[in-house]
Amino acid sequence: MTDAEILDVIREVARTQLDHRGPLDPDADLGEALQLDSLRAVSLLVGLEMRFRIAFDPDDEAGLVRVGDLVPVIRRRLARG
Amino acid sequence: MRIGGVATAFPESRVPQETLTAALAAAWSDHPNFRRVEALHAATTVRSRHLALPLERYPALRDFGEANDAWAEAGAALGEKAVRAALDRARIAPDEVDALWFTTVTGLAVPSLEAGVARSVGMRPDVKRVPLFGLGCVAGAAGLARASDYVRAWPNHVAVLLSVELCSLTMQLSDQSVANTIATGLFGDGAAAVVLAGARRAASGPRVVATRSVLYPAGTEGVMGWRIGPHGFGLLLTAEVPAMVRGRLGDDVGAFLAAHGLSVRDVGAWICHPGGPKVMDAVDEVFGLGPEALARSRASLRDVGNLSSASVLHVLEATLDAPPPPGGWGLLLALGPGFCAELVLLRWDERK
C-alpha cells in the first residue's frame, strides 16, 4: 500500500467516523483539522485500527501532530502484521 | 406537594465490571485492539452493574424483537417491585393512586408496560396512565416534574412516577464504534418509583417547590439520543455533553435558583443524574462544588452504572435516606436528548 493510498483511507475514516467533510491536507494540524476532542480522537484511532486491522501503541499516538504523521505509523504497523 | 416515597428495584444478577468486559472480549474476539475497550470501560468508573438476564443469555438474543420481549417480561416484574416498595415507604395504598406516569427508553410495548403494573399492584380502574417515551436520561427528573404539575393541579391526588430502564437489552453487539463501546461499559439495568402526594395529602418527604424545563436551540439534537435501526436502539453519543454543562447549565441553574431568591450556595443536596464521570466533573467545576456534593451520584454510577432515567431517582432515594438539615434545599437535575435539561427544586421542612 502506498502512502497516497494510506492517506486516502485516512480521509475515508475521517469521513465515516467523524463526519469530516471537505479536504484533509497532510500538513494540517491533526487536532484542528478534525476538531478532535477526547472522544473524537479515540473514534479516529479505533476507526483506523478497524479499517487497517492494526493496533497502535501508546507511543505511536504521542508523536501525532499533523495529519500526515499518521501515514508512517500506519505503514509500520501494517509491516509488523 | 411532597415526595411521599422513593424506591428502586434491581434484577438479581449483579456482575462486576471486569466480568462484563471479559464477556465482551469473548464476543469481540475480532477486535483489533481490545486494550481500547478495556480503557474505555475503566474510564466509566463503573464497578458493577445489574443485568435483567443472566449474562450467558445475551448472545442468544437474535434480534430486536427477542430483546424487546425480554424487556417487557423483566421490566413488568421489576416495575411492580419498585412501585410496591415506593408505596410502602409513602404509606399509601395502591388504590389511593390517581395517576401513574411511566417512563422508559429501553423498550417498547403497546399497551404500555405500566398498564400491567397498575393492575398487578391493585390500582383503581380509573387510574390515569401517562406513558412517556423519548426523554432518555432526563426523564427521571422530567417525569417527576410533570407528575408534580399534576398534583399541583389536583391537591387531593396521589401520582406515581415509574421508571424502568433495562439498558443491557439495547446493547448492540455488532457495533464496535467508540460510542457503543462506552455504552457497553456504562449503562446498567434498574427501575425506580416515586410517590408524589398533593398538598392536601399527608406525606413526610421534601416539598417540590418548583420545576423548570430547558430545551436547547436547534443544532443540539445530535448531542445524544437513539438512532433506531433494524437491530433496535443504536446509541448516538458525542463528547459535547460536558461542554453543554460548562456552556449552558450554569446560567440556567443560576436563573432558576435566582427566581426563588436562592443561589448555588443555598443548595444543600445536589441530586444530579450520574451520566458519566466527565459530566459530573463539569457540574463540579461549573458550580464550584466540593467533593461531597456529588458523592451520591458518583457512588450510584460506581455501584450500578448509568440507569438512564432511573439513575437520578436512585440518587434521590439515597438523599431521602440521609437528607440535608431541616429547612435545607435540594436541586434535582438531569440532562437528556433534545438536547435538554430539567431542574427540580426541593425543600425539606424546618424543624418543628
CSV table of C-alpha atoms in Angstrom, one decimal:
chain,number,residue,atom,x,y,z
A,1,MET,CA,0.0,0.0,0.0
A,2,THR,CA,1.4,3.4,-1.0
A,3,ASP,CA,1.5,6.4,1.2
A,4,ALA,CA,-1.1,8.1,-1.0
A,5,GLU,CA,-3.4,5.1,-0.6
A,6,ILE,CA,-3.0,5.2,3.1
A,7,LEU,CA,-3.8,8.9,3.1
A,8,ASP,CA,-7.0,8.2,1.1
A,9,VAL,CA,-8.1,5.6,3.7
A,10,ILE,CA,-7.4,8.1,6.5
A,11,ARG,CA,-9.7,10.6,4.7
A,12,GLU,CA,-12.3,7.9,4.3
A,13,VAL,CA,-12.2,7.0,8.0
A,14,ALA,CA,-12.4,10.8,8.9
A,15,ARG,CA,-15.5,11.0,6.8
A,16,THR,CA,-17.2,7.8,8.0
A,17,GLN,CA,-16.2,8.0,11.7
A,18,LEU,CA,-16.1,11.8,12.3
A,19,ASP,CA,-18.4,13.1,9.6
A,20,HIS,CA,-15.5,15.2,8.3
A,21,ARG,CA,-16.4,16.9,5.0
A,22,GLY,CA,-14.0,18.6,2.7
A,23,PRO,CA,-10.3,18.2,2.1
A,24,LEU,CA,-7.8,16.8,4.6
A,25,ASP,CA,-4.3,18.2,3.9
A,26,PRO,CA,-1.4,16.0,5.2
A,27,ASP,CA,0.3,19.1,6.5
A,28,ALA,CA,-2.8,20.3,8.5
A,29,ASP,CA,-2.7,20.1,12.3
A,30,LEU,CA,-4.5,16.8,13.1
A,31,GLY,CA,-6.4,18.1,16.1
A,32,GLU,CA,-7.6,21.3,14.5
A,33,ALA,CA,-8.4,19.8,11.1
A,34,LEU,CA,-10.6,17.1,12.6
A,35,GLN,CA,-11.8,19.1,15.7
A,36,LEU,CA,-10.5,16.3,17.9
A,37,ASP,CA,-11.8,16.2,21.5
A,38,SER,CA,-11.1,13.1,23.5
A,39,LEU,CA,-14.0,11.1,22.1
A,40,ARG,CA,-13.3,12.0,18.5
A,41,ALA,CA,-9.6,11.3,18.9
A,42,VAL,CA,-10.3,7.8,20.1
A,43,SER,CA,-13.0,7.3,17.4
A,44,LEU,CA,-10.4,8.2,14.7
A,45,LEU,CA,-7.8,5.9,16.1
A,46,VAL,CA,-10.3,3.0,16.6
A,47,GLY,CA,-11.7,3.6,13.1
A,48,LEU,CA,-8.1,3.4,11.6
A,49,GLU,CA,-7.4,0.3,13.7
A,50,MET,CA,-10.6,-1.4,12.4
A,51,ARG,CA,-10.0,-0.4,8.8
A,52,PHE,CA,-6.4,-1.4,8.6
A,53,ARG,CA,-6.7,-4.3,11.2
A,54,ILE,CA,-3.8,-2.9,13.2
A,55,ALA,CA,-3.2,-1.9,16.8
A,56,PHE,CA,-1.4,1.4,17.6
A,57,ASP,CA,0.9,1.5,20.6
A,58,PRO,CA,0.6,4.4,23.1
A,59,ASP,CA,4.0,5.6,21.8
A,60,ASP,CA,2.6,5.9,18.3
A,61,GLU,CA,-0.2,8.2,19.4
A,62,ALA,CA,2.2,10.5,21.4
A,63,GLY,CA,4.0,11.6,18.2
A,64,LEU,CA,1.0,12.6,16.1
A,65,VAL,CA,0.8,16.3,15.3
A,66,ARG,CA,-0.1,16.6,11.7
A,67,VAL,CA,-2.5,14.6,9.6
A,68,GLY,CA,0.4,13.1,7.6
A,69,ASP,CA,2.1,11.9,10.8
A,70,LEU,CA,-0.4,9.0,10.7
A,71,VAL,CA,1.0,7.6,7.5
A,72,PRO,CA,4.4,6.3,8.6
A,73,VAL,CA,2.9,5.0,11.8
A,74,ILE,CA,0.2,3.0,9.9
A,75,ARG,CA,2.9,1.8,7.4
A,76,ARG,CA,5.0,0.5,10.3
A,77,ARG,CA,2.0,-1.3,11.9
A,78,LEU,CA,1.0,-2.8,8.6
A,79,ALA,CA,4.5,-4.1,8.1
A,80,ARG,CA,4.5,-5.6,11.5
A,81,GLY,CA,1.4,-7.6,10.6
B,1,MET,CA,-47.0,18.8,47.2
B,2,ARG,CA,-44.4,16.4,48.5
B,3,ILE,CA,-42.4,13.4,47.7
B,4,GLY,CA,-44.0,10.6,49.7
B,5,GLY,CA,-41.5,7.8,49.0
B,6,VAL,CA,-38.9,6.6,46.5
B,7,ALA,CA,-37.7,3.1,45.9
B,8,THR,CA,-35.5,1.4,43.4
B,9,ALA,CA,-35.6,-2.3,42.3
B,10,PHE,CA,-32.8,-4.1,40.6
B,11,PRO,CA,-32.5,-7.5,38.9
B,12,GLU,CA,-31.0,-10.2,41.0
B,13,SER,CA,-28.0,-10.7,38.7
B,14,ARG,CA,-25.2,-8.2,39.7
B,15,VAL,CA,-22.0,-8.5,37.7
B,16,PRO,CA,-18.5,-7.0,38.3
B,17,GLN,CA,-17.3,-4.7,35.6
B,18,GLU,CA,-14.3,-6.9,34.9
B,19,THR,CA,-16.6,-9.8,34.2
B,20,LEU,CA,-18.7,-7.8,31.8
B,21,THR,CA,-15.6,-6.5,30.0
B,22,ALA,CA,-14.2,-10.1,29.7
B,23,ALA,CA,-17.6,-11.3,28.3
B,24,LEU,CA,-17.3,-8.5,25.6
B,25,ALA,CA,-13.8,-9.6,24.8
B,26,ALA,CA,-15.1,-13.1,24.0
B,27,ALA,CA,-17.9,-11.6,21.8
B,28,TRP,CA,-15.5,-9.2,20.1
B,29,SER,CA,-12.6,-11.6,19.5
B,30,ASP,CA,-12.1,-10.0,16.1
B,31,HIS,CA,-11.5,-6.5,17.7
B,32,PRO,CA,-8.0,-5.3,16.5
B,33,ASN,CA,-7.1,-3.6,19.8
B,34,PHE,CA,-9.2,-4.7,22.8
B,35,ARG,CA,-6.9,-2.6,25.1
B,36,ARG,CA,-9.1,0.4,24.0
B,37,VAL,CA,-12.3,-1.3,25.1
B,38,GLU,CA,-10.7,-2.1,28.5
B,39,ALA,CA,-9.5,1.6,28.8
B,40,LEU,CA,-13.0,3.0,27.9
B,41,HIS,CA,-14.7,0.6,30.3
B,42,ALA,CA,-12.3,1.5,33.1
B,43,ALA,CA,-12.8,5.3,32.4
B,44,THR,CA,-16.5,5.0,33.1
B,45,THR,CA,-15.7,4.4,36.9
B,46,VAL,CA,-18.5,1.8,36.9
B,47,ARG,CA,-17.5,-1.2,39.1
B,48,SER,CA,-20.6,-3.4,38.8
B,49,ARG,CA,-24.0,-3.5,37.1
B,50,HIS,CA,-27.2,-5.4,37.4
B,51,LEU,CA,-28.4,-7.3,34.4
B,52,ALA,CA,-32.0,-8.2,33.6
B,53,LEU,CA,-30.9,-11.6,32.2
B,54,PRO,CA,-28.2,-14.0,33.2
B,55,LEU,CA,-25.0,-13.0,31.3
B,56,GLU,CA,-24.9,-16.1,29.2
B,57,ARG,CA,-28.4,-15.4,27.7
B,58,TYR,CA,-27.4,-12.2,25.9
B,59,PRO,CA,-25.6,-13.8,22.9
B,60,ALA,CA,-28.7,-15.9,22.3
B,61,LEU,CA,-31.0,-12.8,21.7
B,62,ARG,CA,-31.3,-13.0,17.9
B,63,ASP,CA,-32.9,-9.7,17.1
B,64,PHE,CA,-34.7,-6.6,18.4
B,65,GLY,CA,-38.0,-8.5,18.9
B,66,GLU,CA,-36.4,-11.1,21.2
B,67,ALA,CA,-34.6,-8.4,23.2
B,68,ASN,CA,-37.8,-6.4,23.5
B,69,ASP,CA,-39.8,-9.4,24.6
B,70,ALA,CA,-37.2,-9.9,27.4
B,71,TRP,CA,-37.5,-6.2,28.3
B,72,ALA,CA,-41.3,-6.4,28.6
B,73,GLU,CA,-41.2,-9.5,30.8
B,74,ALA,CA,-38.4,-8.5,33.1
B,75,GLY,CA,-39.5,-4.8,33.1
B,76,ALA,CA,-43.0,-5.6,34.3
B,77,ALA,CA,-41.8,-7.6,37.2
B,78,LEU,CA,-39.2,-5.0,38.2
B,79,GLY,CA,-41.6,-2.1,37.8
B,80,GLU,CA,-44.1,-3.8,40.0
B,81,LYS,CA,-41.5,-4.3,42.7
B,82,ALA,CA,-40.4,-0.7,42.6
B,83,VAL,CA,-44.0,0.7,42.7
B,84,ARG,CA,-44.9,-1.6,45.6
B,85,ALA,CA,-41.8,-0.6,47.6
B,86,ALA,CA,-42.3,3.2,46.9
B,87,LEU,CA,-46.0,3.0,48.0
B,88,ASP,CA,-45.0,1.1,51.2
B,89,ARG,CA,-42.5,3.8,52.0
B,90,ALA,CA,-45.1,6.5,51.4
B,91,ARG,CA,-47.7,4.5,53.4
B,92,ILE,CA,-50.1,4.9,50.6
B,93,ALA,CA,-52.3,2.0,49.4
B,94,PRO,CA,-52.3,1.2,45.6
B,95,ASP,CA,-56.0,2.1,45.3
B,96,GLU,CA,-55.2,5.6,46.5
B,97,VAL,CA,-53.1,6.3,43.4
B,98,ASP,CA,-54.9,8.7,40.9
B,99,ALA,CA,-52.2,9.0,38.2
B,100,LEU,CA,-49.4,6.7,37.1
B,101,TRP,CA,-46.6,8.2,34.9
B,102,PHE,CA,-44.3,5.7,33.2
B,103,THR,CA,-41.0,6.4,31.5
B,104,THR,CA,-38.6,4.2,29.6
B,105,VAL,CA,-36.3,4.5,26.7
B,106,THR,CA,-35.1,0.9,26.5
B,107,GLY,CA,-38.1,-1.0,25.2
B,108,LEU,CA,-41.4,-0.6,23.5
B,109,ALA,CA,-44.8,-2.1,24.5
B,110,VAL,CA,-48.4,-1.4,23.4
B,111,PRO,CA,-50.3,-1.4,25.8
B,112,SER,CA,-47.5,0.3,27.6
B,113,LEU,CA,-45.8,-1.5,30.4
B,114,GLU,CA,-47.4,0.4,33.3
B,115,ALA,CA,-50.9,-0.9,32.4
B,116,GLY,CA,-49.9,-4.3,33.7
B,117,VAL,CA,-48.2,-2.8,36.7
B,118,ALA,CA,-51.3,-0.8,37.6
B,119,ARG,CA,-53.4,-4.0,37.6
B,120,SER,CA,-50.9,-6.2,39.4
B,121,VAL,CA,-50.3,-3.8,42.3
B,122,GLY,CA,-54.0,-3.2,42.7
B,123,MET,CA,-54.5,0.4,41.4
B,124,ARG,CA,-58.1,1.5,40.6
B,125,PRO,CA,-59.5,1.1,37.1
B,126,ASP,CA,-59.9,4.9,36.8
B,127,VAL,CA,-56.1,5.5,37.4
B,128,LYS,CA,-54.8,7.9,34.7
B,129,ARG,CA,-51.9,6.5,32.9
B,130,VAL,CA,-49.3,8.7,31.2
B,131,PRO,CA,-46.5,6.8,29.4
B,132,LEU,CA,-43.5,8.8,28.3
B,133,PHE,CA,-41.0,7.7,25.7
B,134,GLY,CA,-38.0,9.6,24.2
B,135,LEU,CA,-36.8,11.8,27.0
B,136,GLY,CA,-33.9,9.4,27.8
B,137,CYS,CA,-31.8,10.2,30.8
B,138,VAL,CA,-33.7,13.4,31.6
B,139,ALA,CA,-37.0,11.5,32.2
B,140,GLY,CA,-36.4,10.8,35.8
B,141,ALA,CA,-36.3,14.5,36.5
B,142,ALA,CA,-38.8,15.5,33.8
B,143,GLY,CA,-41.3,12.7,34.9
B,144,LEU,CA,-41.0,13.8,38.5
B,145,ALA,CA,-41.6,17.4,37.4
B,146,ARG,CA,-44.7,16.5,35.2
B,147,ALA,CA,-46.2,14.3,37.9
B,148,SER,CA,-45.7,17.2,40.4
B,149,ASP,CA,-47.5,19.5,37.9
B,150,TYR,CA,-50.4,17.1,38.1
B,151,VAL,CA,-50.7,17.0,41.9
B,152,ARG,CA,-50.3,20.8,41.9
B,153,ALA,CA,-53.5,20.9,39.9
B,154,TRP,CA,-55.1,18.2,42.0
B,155,PRO,CA,-54.0,18.7,45.6
B,156,ASN,CA,-56.1,15.8,46.9
B,157,HIS,CA,-54.5,13.4,44.5
B,158,VAL,CA,-51.5,11.0,44.5
B,159,ALA,CA,-49.3,10.4,41.5
B,160,VAL,CA,-46.7,7.8,41.0
B,161,LEU,CA,-43.8,8.0,38.5
B,162,LEU,CA,-42.3,4.7,37.4
B,163,SER,CA,-39.1,4.4,35.5
B,164,VAL,CA,-37.9,1.1,34.1
B,165,GLU,CA,-34.7,1.0,32.2
B,166,LEU,CA,-33.1,-2.3,31.0
B,167,CYS,CA,-30.2,-0.8,29.1
B,168,SER,CA,-28.5,-4.2,28.7
B,169,LEU,CA,-31.2,-5.3,26.4
B,170,THR,CA,-30.5,-2.4,24.0
B,171,MET,CA,-26.8,-3.5,23.6
B,172,GLN,CA,-25.6,-3.7,20.0
B,173,LEU,CA,-23.0,-6.5,19.9
B,174,SER,CA,-22.4,-5.9,16.2
B,175,ASP,CA,-21.4,-2.3,16.7
B,176,GLN,CA,-17.7,-1.8,17.8
B,177,SER,CA,-17.9,2.0,17.5
B,178,VAL,CA,-16.4,4.1,20.3
B,179,ALA,CA,-19.9,5.4,21.3
B,180,ASN,CA,-21.2,1.9,21.6
B,181,THR,CA,-18.1,0.6,23.3
B,182,ILE,CA,-18.7,3.3,26.0
B,183,ALA,CA,-22.3,2.3,26.2
B,184,THR,CA,-21.4,-1.4,26.8
B,185,GLY,CA,-19.3,-0.2,29.8
B,186,LEU,CA,-21.6,2.5,31.2
B,187,PHE,CA,-25.2,1.5,31.3
B,188,GLY,CA,-26.9,-0.8,33.7
B,189,ASP,CA,-30.4,-2.1,34.5
B,190,GLY,CA,-32.8,-1.0,37.2
B,191,ALA,CA,-36.2,0.5,38.0
B,192,ALA,CA,-37.4,3.3,40.3
B,193,ALA,CA,-40.7,4.7,41.5
B,194,VAL,CA,-41.6,7.9,43.2
B,195,VAL,CA,-44.8,8.7,45.0
B,196,LEU,CA,-46.0,12.4,44.8
B,197,ALA,CA,-48.7,13.5,47.2
B,198,GLY,CA,-50.8,16.6,46.6
B,199,ALA,CA,-50.7,19.4,49.1
B,200,ARG,CA,-53.8,18.2,50.9
B,201,ARG,CA,-52.4,14.7,51.3
B,202,ALA,CA,-50.1,13.6,54.2
B,203,ALA,CA,-46.5,12.9,53.2
B,204,SER,CA,-43.2,13.2,55.1
B,205,GLY,CA,-40.7,13.9,52.3
B,206,PRO,CA,-39.4,17.2,50.9
B,207,ARG,CA,-41.7,19.6,49.1
B,208,VAL,CA,-41.5,20.0,45.3
B,209,VAL,CA,-41.2,23.8,45.3
B,210,ALA,CA,-40.7,24.4,41.6
B,211,THR,CA,-39.6,22.9,38.3
B,212,ARG,CA,-38.0,24.2,35.2
B,213,SER,CA,-37.6,22.6,31.7
B,214,VAL,CA,-34.9,23.9,29.4
B,215,LEU,CA,-34.9,22.9,25.7
B,216,TYR,CA,-31.7,24.0,24.0
B,217,PRO,CA,-31.7,25.5,20.5
B,218,ALA,CA,-31.7,23.7,17.1
B,219,GLY,CA,-28.4,22.1,16.4
B,220,THR,CA,-28.2,20.3,19.7
B,221,GLU,CA,-30.4,17.4,18.6
B,222,GLY,CA,-27.4,15.2,17.8
B,223,VAL,CA,-25.7,15.6,21.1
B,224,MET,CA,-27.2,12.3,22.3
B,225,GLY,CA,-30.1,10.0,21.5
B,226,TRP,CA,-31.1,6.8,19.8
B,227,ARG,CA,-30.8,6.0,16.1
B,228,ILE,CA,-33.5,3.4,15.5
B,229,GLY,CA,-32.5,0.6,13.1
B,230,PRO,CA,-33.2,-3.0,12.2
B,231,HIS,CA,-31.3,-4.1,15.3
B,232,GLY,CA,-33.2,-1.8,17.7
B,233,PHE,CA,-31.7,1.1,19.6
B,234,GLY,CA,-28.3,2.4,18.4
B,235,LEU,CA,-26.6,5.0,20.6
B,236,LEU,CA,-25.9,8.5,19.5
B,237,LEU,CA,-23.4,10.0,21.9
B,238,THR,CA,-20.9,12.8,21.5
B,239,ALA,CA,-18.4,14.4,23.8
B,240,GLU,CA,-20.5,17.6,23.8
B,241,VAL,CA,-22.4,16.9,27.0
B,242,PRO,CA,-19.7,18.2,29.4
B,243,ALA,CA,-19.4,21.2,27.1
B,244,MET,CA,-23.2,21.8,27.3
B,245,VAL,CA,-22.9,21.7,31.1
B,246,ARG,CA,-20.0,24.2,31.0
B,247,GLY,CA,-21.6,26.5,28.4
B,248,ARG,CA,-25.2,26.5,29.4
B,249,LEU,CA,-26.2,24.7,32.5
B,250,GLY,CA,-24.5,27.1,34.9
B,251,ASP,CA,-26.6,30.1,33.7
B,252,ASP,CA,-29.8,28.0,33.6
B,253,VAL,CA,-29.4,26.8,37.2
B,254,GLY,CA,-28.4,30.2,38.3
B,255,ALA,CA,-31.5,31.8,36.8
B,256,PHE,CA,-33.8,29.1,38.2
B,257,LEU,CA,-32.4,29.5,41.7
B,258,ALA,CA,-32.5,33.3,41.5
B,259,ALA,CA,-36.2,33.2,40.6
B,260,HIS,CA,-36.7,31.7,44.1
B,261,GLY,CA,-34.3,34.0,45.9
B,262,LEU,CA,-31.6,31.4,46.0
B,263,SER,CA,-28.0,30.9,44.8
B,264,VAL,CA,-25.9,27.8,44.3
B,265,ARG,CA,-24.5,28.2,47.8
B,266,ASP,CA,-28.0,27.6,49.3
B,267,VAL,CA,-28.3,24.1,47.8
B,268,GLY,CA,-27.7,21.6,50.5
B,269,ALA,CA,-28.4,18.5,48.5
B,270,TRP,CA,-27.3,18.0,44.8
B,271,ILE,CA,-29.3,15.2,43.3
B,272,CYS,CA,-27.6,15.0,39.9
B,273,HIS,CA,-28.2,12.4,37.2
B,274,PRO,CA,-24.9,10.4,37.1
B,275,GLY,CA,-24.5,10.5,33.3
B,276,GLY,CA,-20.8,9.8,33.4
B,277,PRO,CA,-17.6,10.9,35.2
B,278,LYS,CA,-16.8,13.8,32.8
B,279,VAL,CA,-20.4,15.2,33.0
B,280,MET,CA,-20.2,15.2,36.8
B,281,ASP,CA,-16.7,16.7,36.7
B,282,ALA,CA,-18.2,19.5,34.6
B,283,VAL,CA,-21.0,20.0,37.1
B,284,ASP,CA,-18.5,20.2,39.9
B,285,GLU,CA,-16.4,22.7,38.0
B,286,VAL,CA,-19.3,25.0,36.9
B,287,PHE,CA,-20.9,25.2,40.3
B,288,GLY,CA,-17.6,25.1,42.3
B,289,LEU,CA,-18.8,22.1,44.3
B,290,GLY,CA,-16.7,20.2,46.9
B,291,PRO,CA,-16.1,16.5,46.7
B,292,GLU,CA,-19.1,15.7,48.9
B,293,ALA,CA,-21.8,17.4,46.8
B,294,LEU,CA,-21.9,14.7,44.0
B,295,ALA,CA,-20.7,11.8,46.2
B,296,ARG,CA,-24.1,10.1,46.0
B,297,SER,CA,-24.2,10.5,42.2
B,298,ARG,CA,-20.7,9.1,41.8
B,299,ALA,CA,-21.5,6.2,44.2
B,300,SER,CA,-24.6,5.4,42.2
B,301,LEU,CA,-22.6,5.3,38.9
B,302,ARG,CA,-19.9,3.2,40.5
B,303,ASP,CA,-22.3,0.6,42.1
B,304,VAL,CA,-25.0,0.2,39.4
B,305,GLY,CA,-23.9,2.1,36.3
B,306,ASN,CA,-25.9,4.7,34.4
B,307,LEU,CA,-29.6,3.6,34.6
B,308,SER,CA,-30.8,6.3,32.2
B,309,SER,CA,-34.0,7.9,33.7
B,310,ALA,CA,-33.9,5.7,36.8
B,311,SER,CA,-30.5,6.9,37.9
B,312,VAL,CA,-31.5,10.3,39.3
B,313,LEU,CA,-34.2,8.6,41.3
B,314,HIS,CA,-31.6,6.2,42.7
B,315,VAL,CA,-29.7,9.2,43.9
B,316,LEU,CA,-32.9,10.8,45.2
B,317,GLU,CA,-33.6,7.6,47.2
B,318,ALA,CA,-30.2,7.8,48.8
B,319,THR,CA,-30.8,11.5,49.6
B,320,LEU,CA,-34.1,10.9,51.3
B,321,ASP,CA,-32.3,8.3,53.5
B,322,ALA,CA,-29.7,10.9,54.5
B,323,PRO,CA,-31.4,14.3,54.0
B,324,PRO,CA,-29.9,17.8,54.4
B,325,PRO,CA,-30.6,19.6,57.7
B,326,PRO,CA,-34.1,20.8,58.4
B,327,GLY,CA,-35.0,23.7,56.1
B,328,GLY,CA,-32.4,22.6,53.6
B,329,TRP,CA,-32.8,23.0,49.8
B,330,GLY,CA,-32.2,20.3,47.2
B,331,LEU,CA,-31.7,20.6,43.5
B,332,LEU,CA,-32.5,17.6,41.4
B,333,LEU,CA,-31.2,17.9,37.8
B,334,ALA,CA,-30.7,15.8,34.7
B,335,LEU,CA,-29.8,16.3,31.1
B,336,GLY,CA,-31.0,14.4,28.1
B,337,PRO,CA,-31.8,14.1,24.4
B,338,GLY,CA,-33.3,17.2,22.9
B,339,PHE,CA,-30.8,18.5,24.0
B,340,CYS,CA,-32.5,19.5,27.2
B,341,ALA,CA,-32.3,19.9,31.0
B,342,GLU,CA,-34.8,19.5,33.7
B,343,LEU,CA,-34.4,21.2,37.1
B,344,VAL,CA,-36.5,20.4,40.2
B,345,LEU,CA,-36.2,22.5,43.4
B,346,LEU,CA,-36.9,20.6,46.7
B,347,ARG,CA,-37.2,21.8,50.2
B,348,TRP,CA,-37.1,19.8,53.4
B,349,ASP,CA,-39.3,21.1,56.3
B,350,GLU,CA,-37.9,23.4,59.0
B,351,ARG,CA,-37.6,21.8,62.4
B,352,LYS,CA,-41.0,22.0,64.2
